[in-house]
Short mmCIF file of C-alpha atoms in Angstrom, two decimals:
data_model
loop_
_atom_site.label_atom_id
_atom_site.label_comp_id
_atom_site.label_asym_id
_atom_site.label_seq_id
_atom_site.Cartn_x
_atom_site.Cartn_y
_atom_site.Cartn_z
CA MET A 1 -8.11 28.52 17.08
CA ARG A 2 -9.68 25.62 15.38
CA GLN A 3 -13.03 25.05 15.06
CA GLN A 4 -15.31 21.76 15.97
CA GLN A 5 -17.51 20.54 14.80
CA PRO A 6 -20.34 18.12 16.66
CA LEU A 7 -20.31 14.75 15.85
CA PHE A 8 -23.82 14.45 16.71
CA ALA A 9 -25.82 17.93 15.72
CA GLU A 10 -29.03 18.61 15.97
CA ARG A 11 -29.84 15.24 14.34
CA GLY A 12 -27.63 15.15 12.24
CA PHE A 13 -24.15 12.69 11.35
CA TYR A 14 -21.14 14.27 10.10
CA LEU A 15 -18.59 12.59 8.78
CA GLY A 16 -16.45 15.64 7.91
CA PRO A 17 -14.98 15.79 11.77
CA LEU A 18 -14.77 12.39 13.28
CA PHE A 19 -10.78 11.89 13.34
CA ARG A 20 -10.47 15.38 15.01
CA ARG A 21 -12.75 14.98 17.29
CA ALA A 22 -11.59 10.68 18.03
CA ALA A 23 -8.47 12.63 18.58
CA ASP A 24 -9.48 15.50 20.73
CA ARG A 25 -11.20 12.02 22.94
CA HIS A 26 -9.01 9.78 22.48
CA GLY A 27 -5.96 10.91 21.47
CA ALA A 28 -2.83 8.53 19.48
CA VAL A 29 -4.92 5.16 19.65
CA PHE A 30 -3.39 2.80 16.87
CA VAL A 31 -4.47 2.88 13.39
CA THR A 32 -2.94 -0.14 11.37
CA LEU A 33 -2.83 -0.85 8.08
CA ASP A 34 -2.18 -3.24 5.52
CA ARG A 35 -0.96 -1.35 3.30
CA PRO A 36 0.17 2.65 3.51
CA LEU A 37 -2.21 5.87 2.15
CA ASP A 38 -1.92 6.50 -1.74
CA THR A 39 -2.34 9.85 -0.47
CA HIS A 40 0.41 10.29 1.77
CA PRO A 41 2.81 6.93 1.25
CA GLY A 42 6.11 8.65 3.55
CA LEU A 43 3.58 6.99 6.47
CA GLY A 44 3.88 4.14 6.11
CA VAL A 45 1.44 1.74 7.98
CA ASP A 46 1.01 2.94 11.66
CA LEU A 47 -0.61 5.06 12.17
CA SER A 48 -3.23 7.26 14.85
CA TYR A 49 -6.23 9.34 15.61
CA ARG A 50 -4.10 12.37 15.28
CA VAL A 51 -2.53 11.23 12.17
CA LEU A 52 -5.06 10.10 10.22
CA ALA A 53 -7.03 13.44 11.52
CA ASP A 54 -4.34 15.97 10.24
CA VAL A 55 -4.81 14.41 6.77
CA VAL A 56 -8.31 14.35 6.96
CA GLU A 57 -8.00 18.67 8.01
CA GLU A 58 -4.43 18.57 5.06
CA LEU A 59 -6.73 17.09 1.88
CA SER A 60 -9.31 19.32 2.17
CA GLY A 61 -7.27 21.80 2.43
CA ARG A 62 -5.78 20.23 -0.58
CA LEU A 63 -9.24 20.72 -2.03
CA TRP A 64 -10.58 24.09 -0.94
CA GLU A 65 -7.57 24.94 -2.82
CA ALA A 66 -8.26 23.16 -6.00
CA GLY A 67 -11.34 24.50 -5.99
CA VAL A 68 -13.59 22.90 -4.75
CA ARG A 69 -16.88 24.58 -2.37
CA PRO A 70 -20.18 23.61 -0.08
CA SER A 71 -22.91 21.20 -1.70
CA GLU A 72 -20.14 20.21 -5.19
CA GLN A 73 -20.63 17.08 -5.72
CA VAL A 74 -16.72 14.87 -5.71
CA VAL A 75 -16.43 11.92 -7.18
CA VAL A 76 -14.02 9.51 -5.30
CA HIS A 77 -13.32 6.61 -7.94
CA LYS A 78 -10.06 5.42 -7.37
CA THR A 79 -7.58 2.37 -6.73
CA ASP A 80 -8.90 -0.44 -3.31
CA ASN A 81 -7.51 2.30 0.17
CA VAL A 82 -8.18 3.66 2.88
CA ASP A 83 -7.21 6.73 1.87
CA ILE A 84 -10.69 6.55 0.25
CA VAL A 85 -12.32 6.88 3.45
CA LEU A 86 -10.60 10.49 4.45
CA LEU A 87 -10.44 11.73 1.03
CA THR A 88 -14.55 11.36 2.51
CA CYS A 89 -13.97 12.98 5.23
CA ALA A 90 -12.35 15.44 3.66
CA VAL A 91 -14.64 16.47 1.47
CA SER A 92 -17.47 16.80 3.91
CA ARG A 93 -15.70 18.52 5.82
CA ILE A 94 -15.99 21.87 3.33
CA GLY A 95 -19.08 20.99 2.97
CA ALA A 96 -18.99 19.88 -0.10
CA VAL A 97 -20.65 16.39 -0.97
CA PRO A 98 -18.63 12.53 -1.24
CA VAL A 99 -19.67 10.93 -3.33
CA LEU A 100 -18.36 7.33 -3.10
CA LEU A 101 -18.09 5.42 -7.31
CA SER A 102 -16.80 0.98 -5.93
CA PRO A 103 -13.33 0.67 -7.05
CA GLY A 104 -14.72 -2.51 -8.93
CA LEU A 105 -17.72 -1.06 -10.76
CA ALA A 106 -16.72 -1.41 -14.79
CA GLY A 107 -15.77 1.96 -16.25
CA PRO A 108 -18.74 2.22 -19.08
CA VAL A 109 -21.07 2.01 -15.85
CA VAL A 110 -18.49 5.02 -13.78
CA GLY A 111 -19.74 6.70 -16.97
CA GLN A 112 -23.79 6.16 -16.76
CA LEU A 113 -23.35 6.81 -13.40
CA LEU A 114 -21.20 10.22 -13.66
CA GLY A 115 -24.05 11.45 -16.17
CA ARG A 116 -26.73 10.93 -13.17
CA LEU A 117 -24.85 13.53 -11.46
CA ARG A 118 -24.47 17.79 -12.24
CA GLN A 119 -20.86 17.93 -13.91
CA PRO A 120 -19.04 17.02 -10.25
CA TRP A 121 -14.78 16.72 -9.23
CA LEU A 122 -13.55 13.46 -10.05
CA ILE A 123 -10.66 12.03 -8.00
CA THR A 124 -9.09 9.34 -9.29
CA ASP A 125 -5.92 7.57 -10.57
CA ARG A 126 -3.32 6.55 -12.89
CA ALA A 127 -4.87 2.93 -12.76
CA LYS A 128 -8.58 3.39 -13.71
CA LEU A 129 -7.55 6.79 -15.04
CA THR A 130 -6.17 4.59 -17.68
CA GLY A 131 -7.92 1.06 -17.36
CA PRO A 132 -11.05 1.10 -16.96
CA LEU A 133 -11.48 4.26 -17.78
CA GLY A 134 -9.50 4.36 -21.00
CA ASP A 135 -13.04 4.25 -22.76
CA VAL A 136 -15.11 6.96 -20.89
CA GLU A 137 -15.35 10.92 -22.41
CA VAL A 138 -14.79 11.06 -18.78
CA SER A 139 -13.68 15.42 -19.25
CA SER A 140 -17.24 16.16 -21.27
CA LEU A 141 -18.59 13.72 -17.64
CA VAL A 142 -17.12 16.10 -15.06
CA ARG A 143 -15.84 19.69 -13.80
CA ARG A 144 -12.51 19.05 -13.37
CA THR A 145 -10.17 15.58 -12.43
CA LEU A 146 -7.60 15.05 -9.34
CA SER A 147 -5.05 12.44 -9.18
CA VAL A 148 -3.93 10.87 -6.33
CA ASP A 149 -0.71 10.48 -8.33
CA ASP A 150 0.83 10.94 -11.73
CA ALA A 151 -2.07 10.25 -13.62
CA PRO A 152 -2.46 11.73 -17.11
CA GLY A 153 -4.89 14.68 -18.22
CA ALA A 154 -5.63 15.60 -14.16
CA ASP A 155 -4.12 17.47 -12.02
CA PRO A 156 -1.98 16.76 -8.66
CA LEU A 157 -3.11 16.80 -5.12
CA GLU A 158 0.00 17.00 -4.72
CA LYS A 159 0.33 20.48 -6.67
CA TYR A 160 -2.46 21.46 -4.07
CA SER A 161 0.09 20.55 -0.70
CA GLY A 162 0.42 23.11 1.87
CA ALA A 163 -2.80 25.26 1.30
CA GLU A 164 -4.69 25.72 4.98
CA PRO A 165 -7.06 23.81 5.51
CA PRO A 166 -10.96 26.14 5.85
CA ALA A 167 -12.93 26.98 8.59
CA PRO A 168 -15.07 23.43 9.21
CA VAL A 169 -18.36 23.89 7.03
CA ARG A 170 -21.92 21.69 8.44
CA LEU A 171 -24.78 21.41 5.55
CA HIS A 172 -28.35 21.56 7.09
CA PRO A 173 -28.63 17.93 8.61
CA THR A 174 -31.42 17.26 5.46
CA GLU A 175 -29.67 18.47 2.49
CA PRO A 176 -27.49 16.10 0.95
CA ALA A 177 -24.48 14.71 2.84
CA LEU A 178 -23.24 12.02 1.08
CA ILE A 179 -24.44 9.55 -2.30
CA THR A 180 -23.22 6.02 -2.63
CA HIS A 181 -23.77 3.88 -5.01
CA SER A 182 -26.88 0.16 -3.89
CA SER A 183 -25.03 -2.96 -4.77
CA GLY A 184 -26.07 -3.71 -8.73
CA THR A 185 -27.03 -7.08 -8.85
CA THR A 186 -29.72 -6.76 -10.82
CA GLY A 187 -27.98 -4.55 -13.36
CA VAL A 188 -26.54 -0.32 -13.44
CA PRO A 189 -25.85 0.26 -9.52
CA LYS A 190 -28.90 3.43 -7.82
CA LEU A 191 -27.08 5.50 -6.34
CA ALA A 192 -28.39 6.47 -3.04
CA VAL A 193 -28.56 9.36 -1.35
CA HIS A 194 -28.07 10.08 2.47
CA CYS A 195 -28.81 13.12 4.54
CA PRO A 196 -27.14 13.75 7.93
CA ASN A 197 -30.56 13.40 9.73
CA THR A 198 -30.81 9.69 7.85
CA MET A 199 -27.59 9.11 8.84
CA TRP A 200 -27.54 9.88 12.55
CA ASN A 201 -30.30 7.58 12.84
CA ARG A 202 -28.53 4.64 11.56
CA LEU A 203 -25.91 5.54 13.82
CA VAL A 204 -27.33 5.51 16.89
CA PRO A 205 -29.22 2.34 17.30
CA GLN A 206 -25.33 1.13 15.83
CA GLN A 207 -23.24 2.42 18.35
CA ALA A 208 -25.99 1.11 21.25
CA MET A 209 -24.84 -2.36 20.22
CA GLY A 210 -21.18 -1.76 19.73
CA TRP A 211 -21.53 -0.26 23.49
CA PRO A 212 -20.81 -4.01 25.24
CA THR A 213 -17.25 -3.67 23.17
CA ARG A 214 -16.13 -0.87 23.69
CA GLY A 215 -12.58 0.45 23.01
CA GLU A 216 -11.30 -3.58 22.18
CA THR A 217 -9.44 -3.53 19.01
CA ALA A 218 -11.45 -3.77 15.35
CA ALA A 219 -10.38 -5.54 12.63
CA LEU A 220 -12.27 -4.55 9.53
CA HIS A 221 -12.55 -5.54 6.37
CA MET A 222 -15.10 -3.94 4.48
CA SER A 223 -16.10 -2.02 1.11
CA PHE A 224 -14.75 1.53 2.08
CA VAL A 225 -17.78 2.75 -0.24
CA HIS A 226 -20.60 1.10 1.82
CA SER A 227 -22.76 3.61 4.62
CA ARG A 228 -22.17 0.78 6.28
CA PHE A 229 -18.67 1.32 6.68
CA TYR A 230 -18.57 5.37 8.01
CA HIS A 231 -20.98 4.29 10.99
CA LEU A 232 -19.30 1.25 11.15
CA LEU A 233 -16.36 3.75 12.25
CA GLY A 234 -18.28 6.38 14.13
CA VAL A 235 -19.01 4.02 16.70
CA LEU A 236 -15.41 2.60 17.35
CA LEU A 237 -13.76 5.90 16.65
CA HIS A 238 -16.84 7.87 19.38
CA PHE A 239 -15.12 4.38 21.95
CA GLY A 240 -11.63 4.88 21.18
CA SER A 241 -10.86 1.03 19.65
CA PRO A 242 -7.94 0.84 17.94
CA LEU A 243 -7.71 -0.27 14.70
CA VAL A 244 -7.10 -2.35 11.76
CA LEU A 245 -8.52 -2.03 8.88
CA ILE A 246 -8.00 -4.27 5.83
CA THR A 247 -7.46 -4.04 1.69
CA ASP A 248 -5.98 -7.20 0.69
CA PRO A 249 -8.95 -10.58 2.70
CA GLU A 250 -6.00 -12.74 1.36
CA PRO A 251 -6.13 -15.22 5.24
CA ALA A 252 -2.70 -15.16 4.36
CA ALA A 253 -1.62 -12.13 3.82
CA VAL A 254 -4.85 -11.10 6.81
CA GLY A 255 -3.90 -14.54 9.28
CA PRO A 256 -0.52 -12.57 10.50
CA LEU A 257 -2.04 -9.73 11.39
CA LEU A 258 -5.37 -10.11 12.85
CA ALA A 259 -2.35 -12.76 15.04
CA ARG A 260 0.52 -9.88 16.49
CA HIS A 261 -3.20 -7.50 16.97
CA ARG A 262 -5.32 -9.97 18.30
CA PRO A 263 -8.36 -8.47 17.69
CA GLY A 264 -11.78 -8.58 19.64
CA ILE A 265 -13.65 -6.89 17.00
CA VAL A 266 -13.84 -8.13 13.32
CA GLU A 267 -16.25 -7.09 11.21
CA THR A 268 -16.37 -8.72 7.11
CA HIS A 269 -18.84 -9.08 4.44
CA PRO A 270 -20.55 -12.46 4.62
CA ASN A 271 -18.79 -13.74 1.50
CA THR A 272 -14.96 -12.66 2.78
CA PHE A 273 -16.23 -14.62 5.65
CA VAL A 274 -16.44 -17.56 4.03
CA LEU A 275 -13.02 -17.76 2.66
CA TRP A 276 -11.69 -16.41 7.07
CA GLU A 277 -13.28 -19.81 8.05
CA GLU A 278 -9.03 -21.16 7.24
CA LEU A 279 -8.15 -19.00 9.33
CA ALA A 280 -9.95 -20.73 12.67
CA ASP A 281 -7.27 -22.84 12.76
CA ALA A 282 -4.15 -20.44 11.38
CA PRO A 283 -0.80 -21.21 13.09
CA GLY A 284 -0.99 -17.50 15.98
CA ALA A 285 -4.57 -18.05 16.33
CA PRO A 286 -6.09 -14.96 14.46
CA LEU A 287 -9.33 -14.89 16.00
CA SER A 288 -8.83 -15.97 19.36
CA ARG A 289 -9.90 -12.61 20.77
CA VAL A 290 -12.62 -11.88 18.88
CA ARG A 291 -15.76 -11.33 21.12
CA SER A 292 -17.76 -9.72 19.08
CA TYR A 293 -18.36 -10.43 14.89
CA GLY A 294 -20.27 -8.51 12.60
CA SER A 295 -21.51 -9.73 8.84
CA THR A 296 -23.63 -7.14 7.23
CA PHE A 297 -26.34 -6.86 5.26
CA ASP A 298 -26.40 -10.13 3.67
CA ALA A 299 -27.23 -13.90 5.20
CA ILE A 300 -24.05 -15.80 6.38
CA HIS A 301 -24.20 -19.23 6.63
CA PRO A 302 -25.10 -21.26 9.66
CA ARG A 303 -21.47 -23.53 9.26
CA THR A 304 -19.32 -20.44 9.04
CA VAL A 305 -20.87 -18.79 12.22
CA ARG A 306 -19.67 -21.69 14.42
CA ARG A 307 -16.47 -23.07 12.93
CA LEU A 308 -15.97 -18.38 13.59
CA LEU A 309 -17.76 -18.39 17.07
CA ASP A 310 -15.74 -22.02 17.84
CA ALA A 311 -12.48 -20.24 16.33
CA SER A 312 -12.34 -17.45 20.33
CA LYS A 313 -11.92 -18.61 22.66
CA ARG A 314 -13.17 -16.09 25.06
CA ARG A 315 -15.94 -17.14 27.09
CA ALA A 316 -19.12 -15.86 25.61
CA PRO A 317 -18.62 -15.05 21.71
CA TRP A 318 -20.86 -13.53 19.46
CA LEU A 319 -21.51 -13.08 15.64
CA ILE A 320 -24.21 -10.17 14.74
CA GLN A 321 -26.17 -10.52 11.38
CA LEU A 322 -27.78 -6.94 9.95
CA TYR A 323 -30.06 -7.17 7.69
CA GLY A 324 -30.81 -4.41 5.20
CA GLN A 325 -29.55 -2.87 2.46
CA SER A 326 -27.96 0.63 1.29
CA GLU A 327 -31.42 2.33 0.59
CA THR A 328 -32.46 1.51 3.68
CA GLY A 329 -29.46 1.09 6.61
CA PRO A 330 -30.28 -2.44 8.97
CA VAL A 331 -33.95 -2.78 9.48
CA ALA A 332 -33.51 -6.13 11.37
CA PHE A 333 -30.86 -8.10 13.79
CA GLN A 334 -30.46 -10.57 15.22
CA TRP A 335 -27.32 -12.09 17.64
CA PHE A 336 -25.82 -16.24 17.28
CA THR A 337 -23.84 -17.41 20.76
CA ARG A 338 -21.80 -21.00 20.50
CA ARG A 339 -24.69 -22.45 21.90
CA SER A 340 -27.50 -20.40 19.57
CA ALA A 341 -25.81 -21.32 16.50
CA ALA A 342 -25.98 -24.99 17.36
CA ARG A 343 -29.25 -24.96 16.40
CA ALA A 344 -29.64 -21.95 13.85
CA ASP A 345 -30.91 -20.92 11.11
CA GLY A 346 -29.40 -19.57 8.72
CA ARG A 347 -32.53 -17.94 6.94
CA ARG A 348 -33.24 -16.08 10.44
CA VAL A 349 -32.19 -12.57 10.34
CA GLY A 350 -33.63 -11.27 13.40
CA ILE A 351 -35.63 -8.48 14.39
CA GLY A 352 -36.51 -4.73 13.98
CA ILE A 353 -34.66 -2.31 15.63
CA PRO A 354 -36.95 -1.09 18.30
CA GLY A 355 -37.51 2.51 18.29
CA PHE A 356 -35.58 3.09 14.64
CA THR A 357 -37.44 0.06 12.73
CA ARG A 358 -40.41 -1.89 11.73
CA VAL A 359 -40.66 -4.98 9.18
CA ARG A 360 -43.57 -6.68 8.02
CA ILE A 361 -44.73 -9.67 5.37
CA THR A 362 -47.17 -8.44 2.16
CA ASP A 363 -48.93 -10.58 -0.61
CA ASP A 364 -49.42 -9.74 -3.65
CA SER A 365 -51.95 -7.34 -3.15
CA GLY A 366 -50.36 -4.90 -0.20
CA ARG A 367 -52.27 -5.96 2.59
CA ARG A 368 -50.64 -7.83 5.47
CA ALA A 369 -49.25 -10.97 5.64
CA ALA A 370 -50.64 -13.52 8.32
CA PRO A 371 -47.31 -14.85 10.12
CA GLY A 372 -46.43 -18.22 8.34
CA THR A 373 -47.11 -16.73 5.03
CA PRO A 374 -44.55 -16.35 2.09
CA GLY A 375 -44.43 -12.39 0.92
CA ARG A 376 -42.91 -9.52 0.73
CA ILE A 377 -40.98 -7.56 3.22
CA GLU A 378 -40.56 -4.74 3.47
CA ALA A 379 -39.76 -2.61 6.05
CA ARG A 380 -40.65 0.99 7.55
CA THR A 381 -37.38 2.76 9.55
CA ARG A 382 -35.83 6.37 9.89
CA GLY A 383 -32.66 5.68 8.22
CA ARG A 384 -34.09 5.38 4.55
CA ILE A 385 -31.54 7.51 2.23
CA LEU A 386 -33.40 10.57 0.57
CA THR A 387 -34.08 8.99 -2.74
CA TYR A 388 -32.43 7.77 -6.38
CA LEU A 389 -30.15 11.12 -7.71
CA GLY A 390 -31.41 10.94 -11.78
CA ALA A 391 -34.35 8.11 -10.91
CA ARG A 392 -37.03 9.62 -9.20
CA GLU A 393 -39.91 7.23 -10.29
CA GLN A 394 -37.80 4.14 -9.48
CA TYR A 395 -37.20 4.90 -6.04
CA GLU A 396 -41.23 5.94 -6.30
CA ARG A 397 -41.77 2.57 -7.25
CA GLN A 398 -40.35 0.79 -4.39
CA LEU A 399 -42.57 2.68 -1.58
CA ASP A 400 -45.40 1.37 -0.63
CA GLY A 401 -46.57 5.06 1.85
CA ALA A 402 -43.91 4.83 3.96
CA TRP A 403 -43.16 1.61 3.57
CA TRP A 404 -39.82 0.68 1.31
CA GLN A 405 -40.20 -2.33 -0.97
CA MET A 406 -37.02 -4.75 0.23
CA GLY A 407 -36.89 -6.62 -2.74
CA ASP A 408 -36.83 -10.16 -1.44
CA MET A 409 -39.48 -13.15 -0.12
CA GLY A 410 -39.59 -13.86 3.60
CA TYR A 411 -42.55 -14.36 6.43
CA MET A 412 -42.20 -13.50 10.11
CA SER A 413 -42.80 -16.01 13.41
CA ARG A 414 -45.94 -15.93 15.34
CA LEU A 415 -43.39 -14.00 17.49
CA GLY A 416 -41.77 -11.47 14.98
CA ALA A 417 -38.45 -13.58 13.32
CA LEU A 418 -38.26 -12.45 10.09
CA HIS A 419 -36.85 -15.25 8.10
CA LEU A 420 -35.24 -14.01 4.56
CA ILE A 421 -36.38 -16.73 1.65
CA ASP A 422 -35.13 -15.41 -0.99
CA ARG A 423 -34.44 -12.41 -3.34
CA GLU A 424 -37.89 -11.34 -5.78
CA ILE A 425 -35.58 -12.06 -9.48
CA ASP A 426 -34.66 -15.29 -8.43
CA ARG A 427 -37.20 -17.21 -6.90
CA ILE A 428 -37.47 -20.89 -8.92
CA ASP A 429 -41.01 -22.75 -9.14
CA SER A 430 -39.72 -25.73 -8.34
CA VAL A 431 -37.63 -24.34 -5.37
CA HIS A 432 -38.84 -23.39 -1.92
CA SER A 433 -35.83 -21.69 -0.55
CA ASN A 434 -32.87 -20.96 -2.64
CA LEU A 435 -30.92 -19.49 0.03
CA GLU A 436 -31.87 -22.87 2.17
CA VAL A 437 -30.52 -25.58 -0.05
CA GLU A 438 -27.15 -23.74 0.01
CA ASP A 439 -27.01 -23.34 3.11
CA ALA A 440 -27.92 -27.54 3.97
CA LEU A 441 -25.33 -28.26 1.17
CA MET A 442 -22.59 -25.71 2.70
CA ASP A 443 -23.06 -27.46 6.13
CA ARG A 444 -22.74 -30.49 4.02
CA LEU A 445 -19.75 -30.79 2.03
CA GLU A 446 -17.33 -28.64 3.68
CA GLU A 447 -15.15 -28.41 0.85
CA LEU A 448 -17.44 -25.59 -0.70
CA ARG A 449 -16.10 -22.70 -0.65
CA GLU A 450 -19.40 -21.20 -2.36
CA VAL A 451 -22.56 -22.67 -3.90
CA VAL A 452 -24.90 -20.18 -5.86
CA ILE A 453 -28.44 -21.78 -6.75
CA VAL A 454 -29.46 -19.74 -10.15
CA PRO A 455 -32.54 -20.38 -12.79
CA GLY A 456 -31.38 -22.28 -16.15
CA ALA A 457 -32.92 -22.12 -19.72
CA ASP A 458 -36.20 -23.47 -18.37
CA ARG A 459 -36.00 -22.32 -15.13
CA GLU A 460 -34.65 -25.87 -13.30
CA PRO A 461 -32.20 -25.01 -10.04
CA VAL A 462 -28.40 -24.76 -11.99
CA PRO A 463 -26.09 -24.87 -8.70
CA VAL A 464 -22.90 -23.03 -9.55
CA VAL A 465 -19.81 -24.69 -7.15
CA CYS A 466 -16.78 -23.30 -6.02
CA VAL A 467 -14.64 -25.28 -4.00
CA ARG A 468 -11.65 -24.66 -1.33
CA GLY A 469 -8.59 -25.74 -3.80
CA GLU A 470 -7.84 -27.27 -6.81
CA GLU A 471 -8.83 -30.96 -6.40
CA PRO A 472 -12.80 -31.44 -8.70
CA LEU A 473 -16.17 -31.56 -6.88
CA ASP A 474 -17.02 -35.42 -5.78
CA PRO A 475 -19.53 -36.46 -7.18
CA ASP A 476 -20.39 -39.42 -4.58
CA ARG A 477 -20.35 -36.60 -2.51
CA TRP A 478 -22.49 -34.44 -4.59
CA ARG A 479 -24.95 -37.20 -5.13
CA ALA A 480 -25.40 -37.79 -1.33
CA ALA A 481 -25.87 -34.71 -0.26
CA THR A 482 -27.93 -33.42 -2.90
CA ALA A 483 -30.75 -36.45 -2.08
CA ASP A 484 -32.88 -35.21 -0.42
CA LEU A 485 -32.89 -31.81 -1.75
CA PRO A 486 -35.18 -30.95 -4.71
CA ALA A 487 -33.90 -31.64 -7.75
CA MET A 488 -31.35 -30.08 -9.63
CA ALA A 489 -29.31 -29.49 -12.85
CA GLU A 490 -25.92 -31.35 -12.43
CA PRO A 491 -23.57 -28.91 -10.48
CA ARG A 492 -21.18 -26.61 -12.33
CA GLN A 493 -17.66 -26.06 -11.08
CA TRP A 494 -16.10 -22.40 -11.26
CA ARG A 495 -13.03 -21.00 -9.81
CA PHE A 496 -14.65 -18.45 -7.10
CA GLU A 497 -13.04 -15.77 -8.25
CA GLU A 498 -14.92 -16.41 -11.59
CA LEU A 499 -18.34 -15.12 -10.09
CA PRO A 500 -19.22 -11.96 -10.67
CA MET A 501 -19.30 -10.11 -7.44
CA THR A 502 -20.59 -6.83 -5.94
CA ALA A 503 -18.22 -4.47 -3.87
CA THR A 504 -19.48 -6.03 -0.85
CA TRP A 505 -18.31 -9.50 -2.78
CA LYS A 506 -22.30 -10.63 -3.17
CA VAL A 507 -22.84 -12.53 -5.77
CA LYS A 508 -24.56 -11.22 -9.13
CA ARG A 509 -26.96 -13.83 -9.50
CA VAL A 510 -28.66 -12.64 -12.52
CA GLU A 511 -24.79 -12.29 -14.21
CA ILE A 512 -24.15 -16.03 -13.21
CA THR A 513 -27.34 -17.35 -15.01
CA ARG A 514 -26.56 -14.42 -18.61
CA MET A 515 -24.15 -15.93 -18.42
CA LEU A 516 -24.92 -19.74 -18.38
CA ALA A 517 -27.79 -18.69 -21.39
CA GLU A 518 -24.29 -17.54 -22.95
CA SER A 519 -22.54 -20.53 -22.37
CA ALA A 520 -24.84 -22.68 -23.37
CA ARG A 521 -26.14 -20.90 -27.13
CA ALA A 522 -22.62 -21.10 -27.63
#
């Protein structure tokens, strides 16, 4: 008889049993992919909870047969696809520790992160080993390399096909159970260590938020190496939601898929939602049945919120925004409805999660700032990571007792609402809030796909703009839109694809500043 693992055991959230528990509870609920799994291409794209539960167990048998054992670190770094999720659950099922590295990381960065681990296993593919990792001495950094295909120099996982899945292994709730990485917007990402207990403390409030939409079809385009994806997955599987899992965010591909499945829940990253504004009027009305949008860990432009909500034909759709980071999970949240979005302040990111998180603002001396006074944002949460692997001192520097320094500037209203100003590192003296100016420009210039304000060589604000299509930015419209805004340098027009991005489509502002400086010196 198959041994079952509880989803919430000893206040712990475990990834290994997610799909099997969901299959046992809800049966053959459908799961649709936009491309076949690299590990099991023959299964196609129309799957189910039961099929994915079987895949997870089958993969765990292969890994066990290959020699992976409990508490060992297993890096998953392969071409973006849903099998990243299944491999993660399979690694967790046998008590090993998944280490999730974004497919978008440069080879040398992956090499640095591998060096912080203790001779981990590596699961990858030909595209990575012969591409970005081609100049990295992988064999000296890992115990063994396993591949989902026929990558040279790697042991193919297919070799262990048919191995009997072992009994599930459950680590202690306070032991490391998952390692993800920070966004890397300001440099080399940090490795964030999670345990079942901290993950449980993130999951429970998100499950409460998901209760109103239980069972609705959910369409997700999210980073499969981000901890938020696994918490949302835990919520959706618990409630039995059919899933549409998306790897290609282009509207031409996403529109027909969403029109066919009519999701009631849609979640992606804020910058992807800007791209999906095009779906508001797309053929087949792909967003017409959405009841709840989810935007994770980054502020979203008010224009985008309004367009998304107006695209739904449901009577009272909403968008929920979560503010937080990889190290903390969500620490503040707020809801937008059609009515509130019409007067939304894009800098207001909500309130702390009752019973789970608290937020405060401190001044330069560490004292709590008065309402309305800008300062550093700090959060106190039960969901904070255990440490940065290989960078404990850096972790300790961000702690103020039990409070975590978020690295952002903001202020609290008299009613306790948190308002985000900017990242500390991005502040420009002549601009109160870069983010506020960017929101204003997105509202006034509908042709903008993105605008990012960064400091120039003399700390002057430099707007980098991306427009939809190939047309150049109209200088007259730009001057009219910026007439009452802080003085800025002439806009630099880039293609959106040229912007340096993280795995969750956050713009790397520090990298843009560096690129502008190099261009000026050339």
